[in-house]
């Protein structure tokens, strides 16, 4: 009788403990992903960590040379102190990567321990806005958000660092694209390594890894005419998605297309037409009034023609990219009055709206 009562009390006590501390596993469950799947990442002014506070080298690799996650798989754990609402924000951040790339955040629990060389612990820290170790390191590393910065966008930004994305305004060639108003702020440092943005990639003012407040307070002065927005405001940008798919070698489905600077001797260009006298036209894109606009590249003239406000504009020089398909993705140029559901992203407006490859008027 006594034994029976003891057992009952013990089980009841354990149940309460279970509900409080273990009910939420250290990974996002399928149910949690299902609950947020139809939600969009909200776009708005986003508070990011201050310069110098949010990406840190790992103690094991103080030089933090670029090191990518093996097989694009990132073993992770979740902070057990996350509330259900905070877990939703992390779920949205992870889902953003899963939707647009071949990168997969995989619960550490589901992996064989001996195969885990590295892992990221996704944490809440009330004393920081956001901070993460850069690139894959040996052993545990973290990506944190907290305080007033608990939003999907900040976690996407921090997980971008985990994946080896540096700050856009710190890439080596940034002086071609922005200047710093030293009356307002000190120039940000240059990243020691090109984590992701090899030279000659178009600069992305609306990258998730681009600080935004510094554009609005006059610290950054964009050199491209027409640029009024900085930072993505929350989601991955069109160019972020491309860079990640290139970094991690994603080729599945239609992820294998690549934009290459015209001066980098691109191959596998995507042909979109032919002039009456035989010159071939390829798909290209270039900046115009702050937008990155897909157009047609005339190889003979070395010009990229983009459409804007009902007119055609010729672009020349060092900042033209052409669409290539080196991985066998079947990119088919179609005439259509409706945007096909599988149209690929080709550019974006200054206002962060995606421009898909739908260029009937250019042919
Ligand atoms: Zn950062």
mmCIF file of C-alpha atoms and ligand atoms in Angstrom:
data_model
loop_
_atom_site.group_PDB
_atom_site.id
_atom_site.type_symbol
_atom_site.label_atom_id
_atom_site.label_comp_id
_atom_site.label_asym_id
_atom_site.label_seq_id
_atom_site.Cartn_x
_atom_site.Cartn_y
_atom_site.Cartn_z
ATOM 1 C CA UNK A 1 0.000 0.000 0.000
ATOM 2 C CA UNK A 2 2.737 2.331 0.976
ATOM 3 C CA UNK A 3 4.746 1.412 -2.081
ATOM 4 C CA UNK A 4 1.792 2.006 -4.335
ATOM 5 C CA UNK A 5 1.208 5.479 -2.908
ATOM 6 C CA UNK A 6 4.840 6.379 -3.298
ATOM 7 C CA UNK A 7 4.856 5.295 -6.915
ATOM 8 C CA UNK A 8 1.769 7.324 -7.642
ATOM 9 C CA UNK A 9 3.234 10.440 -6.094
ATOM 10 C CA UNK A 10 6.484 9.991 -7.908
ATOM 11 C CA UNK A 11 4.834 9.599 -11.292
ATOM 12 C CA UNK A 12 2.613 12.609 -10.752
ATOM 13 C CA UNK A 13 5.599 14.724 -9.802
ATOM 14 C CA UNK A 14 7.528 13.591 -12.840
ATOM 15 C CA UNK A 15 4.637 14.464 -15.093
ATOM 16 C CA UNK A 16 4.668 18.043 -13.889
ATOM 17 C CA UNK A 17 8.383 18.286 -14.431
ATOM 18 C CA UNK A 18 7.969 16.862 -17.898
ATOM 19 C CA UNK A 19 5.405 19.444 -18.899
ATOM 20 C CA UNK A 20 7.509 22.302 -17.614
ATOM 21 C CA UNK A 21 10.909 21.465 -19.000
ATOM 22 C CA UNK A 22 10.854 18.709 -21.552
ATOM 23 C CA UNK A 23 7.601 19.140 -23.411
ATOM 24 C CA UNK A 24 9.316 21.308 -26.011
ATOM 25 C CA UNK A 25 12.096 19.304 -27.642
ATOM 26 C CA UNK A 26 15.416 20.839 -28.565
ATOM 27 C CA UNK A 27 14.419 21.065 -32.189
ATOM 28 C CA UNK A 28 11.505 22.430 -34.194
ATOM 29 C CA UNK A 29 8.893 19.731 -34.564
ATOM 30 C CA UNK A 30 7.083 18.955 -37.797
ATOM 31 C CA UNK A 31 3.900 20.299 -36.215
ATOM 32 C CA UNK A 32 5.616 23.567 -35.450
ATOM 33 C CA UNK A 33 6.890 23.866 -39.024
ATOM 34 C CA UNK A 34 3.413 23.075 -40.319
ATOM 35 C CA UNK A 35 1.944 25.817 -38.149
ATOM 36 C CA UNK A 36 4.176 28.524 -39.623
ATOM 37 C CA UNK A 37 4.416 27.277 -43.195
ATOM 38 C CA UNK A 38 1.869 29.699 -44.610
ATOM 39 C CA UNK A 39 3.291 32.664 -42.723
ATOM 40 C CA UNK A 40 5.479 35.176 -44.486
ATOM 41 C CA UNK A 41 8.467 36.759 -42.837
ATOM 42 C CA UNK A 42 7.292 40.231 -41.889
ATOM 43 C CA UNK A 43 9.155 43.047 -43.633
ATOM 44 C CA UNK A 44 9.824 46.255 -41.829
ATOM 45 C CA UNK A 45 12.537 48.293 -40.251
ATOM 46 C CA UNK A 46 14.596 45.748 -38.403
ATOM 47 C CA UNK A 47 16.813 46.402 -35.438
ATOM 48 C CA UNK A 48 20.093 44.620 -35.944
ATOM 49 C CA UNK A 49 22.980 44.330 -33.521
ATOM 50 C CA UNK A 50 25.348 47.255 -33.452
ATOM 51 C CA UNK A 51 28.461 47.187 -35.571
ATOM 52 C CA UNK A 52 31.080 44.980 -33.974
ATOM 53 C CA UNK A 53 28.702 43.182 -31.640
ATOM 54 C CA UNK A 54 27.152 40.385 -33.590
ATOM 55 C CA UNK A 55 29.589 38.169 -35.397
ATOM 56 C CA UNK A 56 32.423 36.640 -33.487
ATOM 57 C CA UNK A 57 35.253 34.313 -34.346
ATOM 58 C CA UNK A 58 35.150 30.976 -32.620
ATOM 59 C CA UNK A 59 37.810 30.339 -29.992
ATOM 60 C CA UNK A 60 38.909 27.245 -31.879
ATOM 61 C CA UNK A 61 39.585 29.255 -35.023
ATOM 62 C CA UNK A 62 40.383 32.861 -34.157
ATOM 63 C CA UNK A 63 41.224 33.664 -37.762
ATOM 64 C CA UNK A 64 37.840 32.354 -38.870
ATOM 65 C CA UNK A 65 38.765 31.411 -42.403
ATOM 66 C CA UNK A 66 35.796 30.352 -44.453
ATOM 67 C CA UNK A 67 34.617 26.880 -43.637
ATOM 68 C CA UNK A 68 31.307 25.643 -44.922
ATOM 69 C CA UNK A 69 29.015 23.072 -43.333
ATOM 70 C CA UNK A 70 29.597 19.614 -44.712
ATOM 71 C CA UNK A 71 26.954 18.468 -47.181
ATOM 72 C CA UNK A 72 25.036 21.683 -46.463
ATOM 73 C CA UNK A 73 23.788 20.101 -43.248
ATOM 74 C CA UNK A 74 23.828 22.047 -40.001
ATOM 75 C CA UNK A 75 23.206 20.009 -36.832
ATOM 76 C CA UNK A 76 21.454 22.236 -34.303
ATOM 77 C CA UNK A 77 19.926 22.346 -30.860
ATOM 78 C CA UNK A 78 17.358 24.771 -29.490
ATOM 79 C CA UNK A 79 17.493 26.605 -26.216
ATOM 80 C CA UNK A 80 15.037 24.857 -23.869
ATOM 81 C CA UNK A 81 14.159 28.240 -22.398
ATOM 82 C CA UNK A 82 12.602 29.464 -25.655
ATOM 83 C CA UNK A 83 8.911 30.284 -25.331
ATOM 84 C CA UNK A 84 6.505 28.850 -27.904
ATOM 85 C CA UNK A 85 6.425 32.269 -29.563
ATOM 86 C CA UNK A 86 10.206 32.478 -29.741
ATOM 87 C CA UNK A 87 10.338 28.985 -31.204
ATOM 88 C CA UNK A 88 7.982 30.158 -33.954
ATOM 89 C CA UNK A 89 10.409 32.908 -34.879
ATOM 90 C CA UNK A 90 13.279 30.438 -35.025
ATOM 91 C CA UNK A 91 11.104 28.091 -37.086
ATOM 92 C CA UNK A 92 10.401 30.873 -39.586
ATOM 93 C CA UNK A 93 14.123 31.588 -39.846
ATOM 94 C CA UNK A 94 15.029 27.945 -40.453
ATOM 95 C CA UNK A 95 12.168 27.545 -42.889
ATOM 96 C CA UNK A 96 13.428 30.539 -44.892
ATOM 97 C CA UNK A 97 16.656 28.626 -45.594
ATOM 98 C CA UNK A 98 14.879 25.330 -46.250
ATOM 99 C CA UNK A 99 12.463 26.932 -48.711
ATOM 100 C CA UNK A 100 15.049 28.682 -50.837
ATOM 101 C CA UNK A 101 18.218 26.584 -50.666
ATOM 102 C CA UNK A 102 19.453 23.039 -50.219
ATOM 103 C CA UNK A 103 20.817 23.911 -46.755
ATOM 104 C CA UNK A 104 19.188 21.900 -44.015
ATOM 105 C CA UNK A 105 19.197 22.540 -40.292
ATOM 106 C CA UNK A 106 18.970 19.070 -38.813
ATOM 107 C CA UNK A 107 18.105 18.299 -35.192
ATOM 108 C CA UNK A 108 21.248 17.038 -33.555
ATOM 109 C CA UNK A 109 19.204 14.360 -31.804
ATOM 110 C CA UNK A 110 18.421 12.665 -35.089
ATOM 111 C CA UNK A 111 22.064 12.282 -36.086
ATOM 112 C CA UNK A 112 24.544 9.651 -35.094
ATOM 113 C CA UNK A 113 26.748 11.197 -32.443
ATOM 114 C CA UNK A 114 30.004 10.045 -34.004
ATOM 115 C CA UNK A 115 29.107 11.830 -37.242
ATOM 116 C CA UNK A 116 28.624 15.222 -35.629
ATOM 117 C CA UNK A 117 31.791 17.225 -35.974
ATOM 118 C CA UNK A 118 30.140 20.554 -35.324
ATOM 119 C CA UNK A 119 26.834 21.928 -34.216
ATOM 120 C CA UNK A 120 25.127 25.250 -33.674
ATOM 121 C CA UNK A 121 23.192 25.929 -30.498
ATOM 122 C CA UNK A 122 20.353 28.344 -31.225
ATOM 123 C CA UNK A 123 19.928 30.342 -28.065
ATOM 124 C CA UNK A 124 18.036 33.136 -26.394
ATOM 125 C CA UNK A 125 20.145 35.679 -24.548
ATOM 126 C CA UNK A 126 18.360 38.668 -23.037
ATOM 127 C CA UNK A 127 21.621 40.600 -22.907
ATOM 128 C CA UNK A 128 22.260 40.688 -26.646
ATOM 129 C CA UNK A 129 20.409 41.774 -29.763
ATOM 130 C CA UNK A 130 22.022 39.029 -31.802
ATOM 131 C CA UNK A 131 25.373 37.330 -32.061
ATOM 132 C CA UNK A 132 26.741 34.275 -33.833
ATOM 133 C CA UNK A 133 29.973 32.495 -34.546
ATOM 134 C CA UNK A 134 31.070 32.775 -38.142
ATOM 135 C CA UNK A 135 31.184 29.709 -40.401
ATOM 136 C CA UNK A 136 31.468 26.104 -39.277
ATOM 137 C CA UNK A 137 33.771 25.524 -36.362
ATOM 138 C CA UNK A 138 34.952 22.507 -34.468
ATOM 139 C CA UNK A 139 32.584 21.590 -31.657
ATOM 140 C CA UNK A 140 29.715 23.688 -30.396
ATOM 141 C CA UNK A 141 28.992 27.222 -31.516
ATOM 142 C CA UNK A 142 26.006 29.470 -31.113
ATOM 143 C CA UNK A 143 23.583 31.791 -32.865
ATOM 144 C CA UNK A 144 21.644 33.949 -30.402
ATOM 145 C CA UNK A 145 18.989 36.588 -30.373
ATOM 146 C CA UNK A 146 17.396 38.417 -27.490
ATOM 147 C CA UNK A 147 16.148 41.645 -26.009
ATOM 148 C CA UNK A 148 14.085 43.699 -28.440
ATOM 149 C CA UNK A 149 15.593 41.829 -31.395
ATOM 150 C CA UNK A 150 13.651 38.575 -31.126
ATOM 151 C CA UNK A 151 12.397 38.429 -34.692
ATOM 152 C CA UNK A 152 12.706 35.962 -37.574
ATOM 153 C CA UNK A 153 14.810 38.491 -39.477
ATOM 154 C CA UNK A 154 17.439 38.829 -36.771
ATOM 155 C CA UNK A 155 17.684 35.043 -36.480
ATOM 156 C CA UNK A 156 17.989 34.732 -40.275
ATOM 157 C CA UNK A 157 20.783 37.310 -40.095
ATOM 158 C CA UNK A 158 22.582 35.407 -37.331
ATOM 159 C CA UNK A 159 22.133 32.015 -38.967
ATOM 160 C CA UNK A 160 23.565 33.603 -42.111
ATOM 161 C CA UNK A 161 26.752 34.216 -40.137
ATOM 162 C CA UNK A 162 26.633 30.593 -38.992
ATOM 163 C CA UNK A 163 26.515 29.630 -42.669
ATOM 164 C CA UNK A 164 29.564 31.804 -43.381
ATOM 165 C CA UNK A 165 27.921 34.956 -44.697
ATOM 166 C CA UNK A 166 29.733 38.126 -43.715
ATOM 167 C CA UNK A 167 28.299 41.618 -43.577
ATOM 168 C CA UNK A 168 27.666 43.036 -47.010
ATOM 169 C CA UNK A 169 28.986 46.471 -46.073
ATOM 170 C CA UNK A 170 32.256 44.819 -45.019
ATOM 171 C CA UNK A 171 33.009 42.932 -48.210
ATOM 172 C CA UNK A 172 36.317 43.772 -49.790
ATOM 173 C CA UNK A 173 34.982 45.681 -52.762
ATOM 174 C CA UNK A 174 32.350 47.608 -50.827
ATOM 175 C CA UNK A 175 34.103 50.918 -51.499
ATOM 176 C CA UNK A 176 32.885 50.615 -55.093
ATOM 177 C CA UNK A 177 29.324 50.645 -53.797
ATOM 178 C CA UNK A 178 29.114 52.687 -50.603
ATOM 179 C CA UNK A 179 31.071 55.400 -48.874
ATOM 180 C CA UNK A 180 31.057 56.254 -45.204
ATOM 181 C CA UNK A 181 30.179 59.673 -43.886
ATOM 182 C CA UNK A 182 32.848 59.977 -41.209
ATOM 183 C CA UNK A 183 30.989 62.887 -39.632
ATOM 184 C CA UNK A 184 28.354 60.321 -38.640
ATOM 185 C CA UNK A 185 30.247 57.069 -38.121
ATOM 186 C CA UNK A 186 33.554 55.331 -38.536
ATOM 187 C CA UNK A 187 33.941 53.095 -41.604
ATOM 188 C CA UNK A 188 33.209 49.478 -40.848
ATOM 189 C CA UNK A 189 36.131 47.092 -41.161
ATOM 190 C CA UNK A 190 36.678 44.853 -44.147
ATOM 191 C CA UNK A 191 36.096 41.141 -43.668
ATOM 192 C CA UNK A 192 39.356 39.277 -43.539
ATOM 193 C CA UNK A 193 38.032 36.639 -45.882
ATOM 194 C CA UNK A 194 35.461 36.712 -48.633
ATOM 195 C CA UNK A 195 33.068 34.433 -46.867
ATOM 196 C CA UNK A 196 30.592 34.448 -49.647
ATOM 197 C CA UNK A 197 30.704 37.417 -51.949
ATOM 198 C CA UNK A 198 33.469 36.764 -54.364
ATOM 199 C CA UNK A 199 34.649 39.902 -56.046
ATOM 200 C CA UNK A 200 32.583 41.084 -58.960
ATOM 201 C CA UNK A 201 29.238 39.945 -57.564
ATOM 202 C CA UNK A 202 26.663 42.685 -57.666
ATOM 203 C CA UNK A 203 26.544 44.446 -54.340
ATOM 204 C CA UNK A 204 23.316 43.780 -52.517
ATOM 205 C CA UNK A 205 22.034 46.804 -50.647
ATOM 206 C CA UNK A 206 19.002 44.829 -49.485
ATOM 207 C CA UNK A 207 20.847 41.738 -48.276
ATOM 208 C CA UNK A 208 19.798 40.289 -44.935
ATOM 209 C CA UNK A 209 23.473 40.801 -44.043
ATOM 210 C CA UNK A 210 23.443 44.527 -44.904
ATOM 211 C CA UNK A 211 22.930 46.904 -42.011
ATOM 212 C CA UNK A 212 19.996 49.191 -42.613
ATOM 213 C CA UNK A 213 19.882 51.868 -39.918
ATOM 214 C CA UNK A 214 23.236 53.215 -41.101
ATOM 215 C CA UNK A 215 21.728 54.023 -44.494
ATOM 216 C CA UNK A 216 18.973 56.043 -42.922
ATOM 217 C CA UNK A 217 21.141 57.965 -40.463
ATOM 218 C CA UNK A 218 23.581 58.949 -43.195
ATOM 219 C CA UNK A 219 26.479 56.723 -42.146
ATOM 220 C CA UNK A 220 26.456 54.747 -45.414
ATOM 221 C CA UNK A 221 26.192 56.698 -48.646
ATOM 222 C CA UNK A 222 25.128 54.350 -51.479
ATOM 223 C CA UNK A 223 27.024 55.070 -54.668
ATOM 224 C CA UNK A 224 24.425 53.563 -56.989
ATOM 225 C CA UNK A 225 21.809 56.139 -58.015
ATOM 226 C CA UNK A 226 18.296 55.455 -56.862
ATOM 227 C CA UNK A 227 19.163 53.319 -53.827
ATOM 228 C CA UNK A 228 16.941 54.285 -50.927
ATOM 229 C CA UNK A 229 16.674 51.020 -49.003
ATOM 230 C CA UNK A 230 19.241 48.987 -47.130
ATOM 231 C CA UNK A 231 18.823 45.632 -45.475
ATOM 232 C CA UNK A 232 16.182 43.109 -46.362
ATOM 233 C CA UNK A 233 13.834 44.121 -43.573
ATOM 234 C CA UNK A 234 13.477 40.458 -42.609
ATOM 235 C CA UNK A 235 13.616 37.769 -45.320
ATOM 236 C CA UNK A 236 16.545 36.523 -47.367
ATOM 237 C CA UNK A 237 17.036 38.700 -50.425
ATOM 238 C CA UNK A 238 17.063 37.420 -53.983
ATOM 239 C CA UNK A 239 20.856 37.715 -54.099
ATOM 240 C CA UNK A 240 21.275 36.139 -50.638
ATOM 241 C CA UNK A 241 19.477 33.066 -51.930
ATOM 242 C CA UNK A 242 21.679 32.885 -55.011
ATOM 243 C CA UNK A 243 24.879 33.288 -53.006
ATOM 244 C CA UNK A 244 23.917 30.578 -50.535
ATOM 245 C CA UNK A 245 23.016 28.153 -53.291
ATOM 246 C CA UNK A 246 26.354 28.874 -54.933
ATOM 247 C CA UNK A 247 28.341 28.589 -51.691
ATOM 248 C CA UNK A 248 26.766 25.271 -50.802
ATOM 249 C CA UNK A 249 26.698 23.848 -54.317
ATOM 250 C CA UNK A 250 22.929 23.516 -54.453
ATOM 251 C CA UNK A 251 21.868 22.242 -57.844
ATOM 252 C CA UNK A 252 18.649 20.363 -57.196
ATOM 253 C CA UNK A 253 15.682 21.285 -59.298
ATOM 254 C CA UNK A 254 16.140 24.827 -60.492
ATOM 255 C CA UNK A 255 18.700 25.872 -57.874
ATOM 256 C CA UNK A 256 21.636 25.300 -60.236
ATOM 257 C CA UNK A 257 21.526 28.580 -62.135
ATOM 258 C CA UNK A 258 24.279 31.099 -61.442
ATOM 259 C CA UNK A 259 24.742 34.749 -62.238
ATOM 260 C CA UNK A 260 28.313 35.509 -63.253
ATOM 261 C CA UNK A 261 30.011 38.825 -63.870
ATOM 262 C CA UNK A 262 30.570 39.346 -67.569
ATOM 263 C CA UNK A 263 34.281 39.947 -66.930
ATOM 264 C CA UNK A 264 34.727 36.548 -65.245
ATOM 265 C CA UNK A 265 34.686 34.615 -68.534
ATOM 266 C CA UNK A 266 31.267 33.032 -67.961
ATOM 267 C CA UNK A 267 30.335 29.808 -69.694
ATOM 268 C CA UNK A 268 26.993 28.057 -70.150
ATOM 269 C CA UNK A 269 25.256 31.355 -70.809
ATOM 270 C CA UNK A 270 21.513 31.156 -71.190
ATOM 271 C CA UNK A 271 20.553 32.161 -74.700
ATOM 272 C CA UNK A 272 17.297 34.050 -75.013
ATOM 273 C CA UNK A 273 17.174 35.107 -78.622
ATOM 274 C CA UNK A 274 18.946 36.060 -81.787
ATOM 275 C CA UNK A 275 19.135 39.316 -83.649
ATOM 276 C CA UNK A 276 18.096 39.246 -87.343
ATOM 277 C CA UNK A 277 21.723 39.545 -88.445
ATOM 278 C CA UNK A 278 22.869 36.659 -86.283
ATOM 279 C CA UNK A 279 24.082 38.153 -83.007
ATOM 280 C CA UNK A 280 23.003 36.005 -80.083
ATOM 281 C CA UNK A 281 21.264 37.527 -77.084
ATOM 282 C CA UNK A 282 21.816 36.214 -73.581
ATOM 283 C CA UNK A 283 20.068 36.862 -70.299
ATOM 284 C CA UNK A 284 21.755 39.506 -68.159
ATOM 285 C CA UNK A 285 21.001 41.910 -65.367
ATOM 286 C CA UNK A 286 22.285 45.225 -64.097
ATOM 287 C CA UNK A 287 21.520 48.018 -61.689
ATOM 288 C CA UNK A 288 19.205 50.770 -62.836
ATOM 289 C CA UNK A 289 17.791 53.365 -60.446
ATOM 290 C CA UNK A 290 18.435 51.129 -57.458
ATOM 291 C CA UNK A 291 16.714 48.121 -59.013
ATOM 292 C CA UNK A 292 18.546 45.040 -60.274
ATOM 293 C CA UNK A 293 16.737 44.383 -63.536
ATOM 294 C CA UNK A 294 16.989 41.325 -65.818
ATOM 295 C CA UNK A 295 17.544 42.139 -69.468
ATOM 296 C CA UNK A 296 19.139 40.976 -72.691
ATOM 297 C CA UNK A 297 22.882 40.919 -73.251
ATOM 298 C CA UNK A 298 24.188 41.716 -76.681
ATOM 299 C CA UNK A 299 27.543 39.961 -76.833
ATOM 300 C CA UNK A 300 28.771 41.882 -79.868
ATOM 301 C CA UNK A 301 28.156 45.256 -78.290
ATOM 302 C CA UNK A 302 28.914 44.106 -74.706
ATOM 303 C CA UNK A 303 25.748 45.820 -73.555
ATOM 304 C CA UNK A 304 22.970 44.724 -71.252
ATOM 305 C CA UNK A 305 19.613 46.252 -72.139
ATOM 306 C CA UNK A 306 17.118 46.551 -69.324
ATOM 307 C CA UNK A 307 13.552 47.789 -69.396
ATOM 308 C CA UNK A 308 12.466 50.496 -66.993
ATOM 309 C CA UNK A 309 9.455 52.759 -67.017
ATOM 310 C CA UNK A 310 8.540 51.774 -70.534
ATOM 311 C CA UNK A 311 11.988 52.492 -71.952
ATOM 312 C CA UNK A 312 15.032 50.418 -72.799
ATOM 313 C CA UNK A 313 18.318 51.331 -71.131
ATOM 314 C CA UNK A 314 21.781 50.233 -72.184
ATOM 315 C CA UNK A 315 24.169 49.158 -69.440
ATOM 316 C CA UNK A 316 27.899 48.734 -69.954
ATOM 317 C CA UNK A 317 30.914 48.389 -67.712
ATOM 318 C CA UNK A 318 32.076 46.193 -64.881
ATOM 319 C CA UNK A 319 28.804 45.491 -63.112
ATOM 320 C CA UNK A 320 26.892 43.373 -65.600
ATOM 321 C CA UNK A 321 26.002 39.795 -64.757
ATOM 322 C CA UNK A 322 24.829 37.113 -67.157
ATOM 323 C CA UNK A 323 22.644 34.150 -66.351
ATOM 324 C CA UNK A 324 24.404 30.806 -66.682
ATOM 325 C CA UNK A 325 23.336 27.232 -66.222
ATOM 326 C CA UNK A 326 26.514 25.262 -65.460
ATOM 327 C CA UNK A 327 24.736 22.488 -63.578
ATOM 328 C CA UNK A 328 22.347 21.346 -66.247
ATOM 329 C CA UNK A 329 19.270 23.144 -64.925
ATOM 330 C CA UNK A 330 16.848 23.335 -67.815
ATOM 331 C CA UNK A 331 16.158 27.003 -68.069
ATOM 332 C CA UNK A 332 13.623 27.556 -70.768
ATOM 333 C CA UNK A 333 12.755 30.977 -72.069
ATOM 334 C CA UNK A 334 9.017 31.199 -72.499
ATOM 335 C CA UNK A 335 6.600 33.755 -73.815
ATOM 336 C CA UNK A 336 3.663 33.984 -71.522
ATOM 337 C CA UNK A 337 1.120 36.497 -70.359
ATOM 338 C CA UNK A 338 1.183 34.975 -66.922
ATOM 339 C CA UNK A 339 4.073 34.429 -64.577
ATOM 340 C CA UNK A 340 4.796 30.703 -64.564
ATOM 341 C CA UNK A 341 4.936 29.255 -61.058
ATOM 342 C CA UNK A 342 8.459 27.954 -61.625
ATOM 343 C CA UNK A 343 9.890 31.220 -62.926
ATOM 344 C CA UNK A 344 13.278 31.862 -61.358
ATOM 345 C CA UNK A 345 14.229 35.013 -59.526
ATOM 346 C CA UNK A 346 16.244 37.315 -61.728
ATOM 347 C CA UNK A 347 16.452 40.555 -59.851
ATOM 348 C CA UNK A 348 14.669 42.780 -57.400
ATOM 349 C CA UNK A 349 13.548 46.341 -57.014
ATOM 350 C CA UNK A 350 15.049 48.882 -54.681
ATOM 351 C CA UNK A 351 11.895 48.301 -52.615
ATOM 352 C CA UNK A 352 12.939 44.635 -52.175
ATOM 353 C CA UNK A 353 10.292 43.206 -54.474
ATOM 354 C CA UNK A 354 11.434 40.165 -56.414
ATOM 355 C CA UNK A 355 11.659 40.484 -60.186
ATOM 356 C CA UNK A 356 11.236 37.141 -61.844
ATOM 357 C CA UNK A 357 12.436 36.209 -65.269
ATOM 358 C CA UNK A 358 9.481 37.190 -67.303
ATOM 359 C CA UNK A 359 10.731 39.256 -70.122
ATOM 360 C CA UNK A 360 8.270 39.011 -72.937
ATOM 361 C CA UNK A 361 8.731 42.665 -73.752
ATOM 362 C CA UNK A 362 12.466 42.311 -74.103
ATOM 363 C CA UNK A 363 12.328 39.771 -76.894
HETATM 364 ZN ZN1 LIG B 1 25.675 40.491 -38.278
#
